[in-house]
XYZ file of C-alpha atoms in Angstrom:
121
model
C 0.000 0.000 0.000
C 2.819 2.427 0.878
C 4.514 1.662 -2.397
C 1.451 2.771 -4.405
C 1.167 5.978 -2.403
C 4.838 6.776 -3.008
C 4.544 5.968 -6.719
C 1.444 8.193 -6.952
C 3.152 11.084 -5.151
C 6.212 10.736 -7.362
C 4.025 10.752 -10.474
C 2.167 13.862 -9.305
C 5.489 15.596 -8.569
C 6.752 14.743 -12.057
C 3.602 16.080 -13.705
C 3.791 19.324 -11.681
C 7.484 19.680 -12.480
C 6.827 19.255 -16.191
C 4.043 21.847 -15.984
C 6.333 24.386 -14.330
C 9.086 23.638 -16.835
C 6.687 24.127 -19.759
C 5.462 27.446 -18.303
C 9.039 28.673 -17.885
C 9.931 27.741 -21.475
C 6.847 29.600 -22.715
C 7.742 32.694 -20.658
C 11.319 32.665 -21.930
C 10.130 32.226 -25.509
C 7.750 35.188 -25.280
C 10.505 37.374 -23.773
C 12.861 36.402 -26.609
C 10.208 37.267 -29.202
C 9.575 40.619 -27.510
C 13.292 41.431 -27.492
C 13.670 40.425 -31.131
C 10.709 42.600 -32.109
C 12.122 45.671 -30.381
C 13.536 48.278 -32.738
C 17.278 48.745 -32.968
C 19.111 51.487 -31.121
C 18.541 54.781 -33.001
C 21.662 56.357 -34.451
C 22.228 59.549 -32.465
C 25.258 61.004 -30.695
C 25.576 60.774 -26.926
C 24.498 63.862 -24.995
C 25.562 63.102 -21.411
C 23.917 66.209 -19.963
C 20.540 65.328 -21.505
C 20.908 61.683 -20.430
C 21.562 62.739 -16.833
C 18.473 64.980 -16.940
C 16.289 62.091 -18.152
C 17.853 59.817 -15.512
C 17.056 62.339 -12.763
C 13.498 62.697 -14.027
C 12.660 59.030 -14.621
C 15.192 56.698 -12.989
C 16.627 58.222 -9.821
C 13.785 57.052 -7.556
C 14.651 53.384 -8.113
C 18.347 53.495 -9.049
C 19.581 56.235 -6.674
C 21.401 59.564 -6.969
C 24.735 57.974 -7.840
C 23.437 54.905 -9.724
C 24.010 52.955 -6.501
C 20.651 51.217 -6.601
C 17.714 51.414 -4.229
C 14.693 49.378 -5.230
C 16.300 48.856 -8.626
C 19.760 47.385 -9.223
C 23.074 49.218 -8.985
C 23.964 50.739 -12.369
C 27.436 52.061 -11.558
C 29.134 49.393 -13.717
C 26.217 48.289 -15.873
C 28.262 48.913 -19.051
C 30.441 45.929 -18.096
C 27.391 43.655 -18.247
C 25.120 45.124 -20.920
C 25.723 46.851 -24.260
C 23.989 50.069 -25.291
C 21.638 48.006 -27.473
C 20.711 45.709 -24.596
C 20.184 48.661 -22.258
C 18.014 50.347 -24.888
C 15.751 47.299 -25.065
C 15.534 47.010 -21.267
C 14.657 50.689 -20.830
C 12.193 50.560 -23.689
C 10.390 47.325 -22.726
C 11.109 47.030 -19.003
C 12.253 43.866 -17.271
C 11.424 42.213 -13.966
C 10.060 44.955 -11.701
C 11.186 47.753 -14.015
C 8.424 49.400 -16.059
C 8.654 50.008 -19.793
C 9.454 53.589 -20.785
C 8.604 53.367 -24.501
C 5.327 55.207 -23.956
C 6.707 57.942 -21.681
C 10.104 58.709 -23.267
C 11.084 59.370 -26.872
C 13.230 56.765 -28.624
C 16.081 59.285 -28.829
C 15.909 59.888 -25.055
C 15.958 56.154 -24.350
C 18.886 55.678 -26.740
C 20.774 58.548 -25.133
C 20.317 57.124 -21.617
C 21.299 53.660 -22.888
C 24.533 55.006 -24.416
C 25.271 56.996 -21.251
C 24.753 53.931 -19.039
C 26.791 51.714 -21.400
C 29.796 53.937 -20.656
C 29.519 53.147 -16.930
C 32.258 50.565 -16.493
């Protein structure tokens, strides 16, 4: 009798595990499609002063005065981890707890902040 209970519990655990695995694959696939659909980084020169102004207006509450991170992650050396193109997509579409800024900032502003952050190494 115990053997059948253990076999049943193991079977249920396997089915649940496969369900979670399938859901994770689906989530990852949809994120990859969203990233691929995002437009490329607009070609514009870096304006550090304008990027800092946008940062102070839109990002400082979560990432701190000195990019040290508060609710959001530390961005002081984000250029070591992410390229300007990757940062552009993150700022534009959001990620994790970060909201998307594509509806509140112009593409040029997002690109400028992305280039500015990419230089933080």
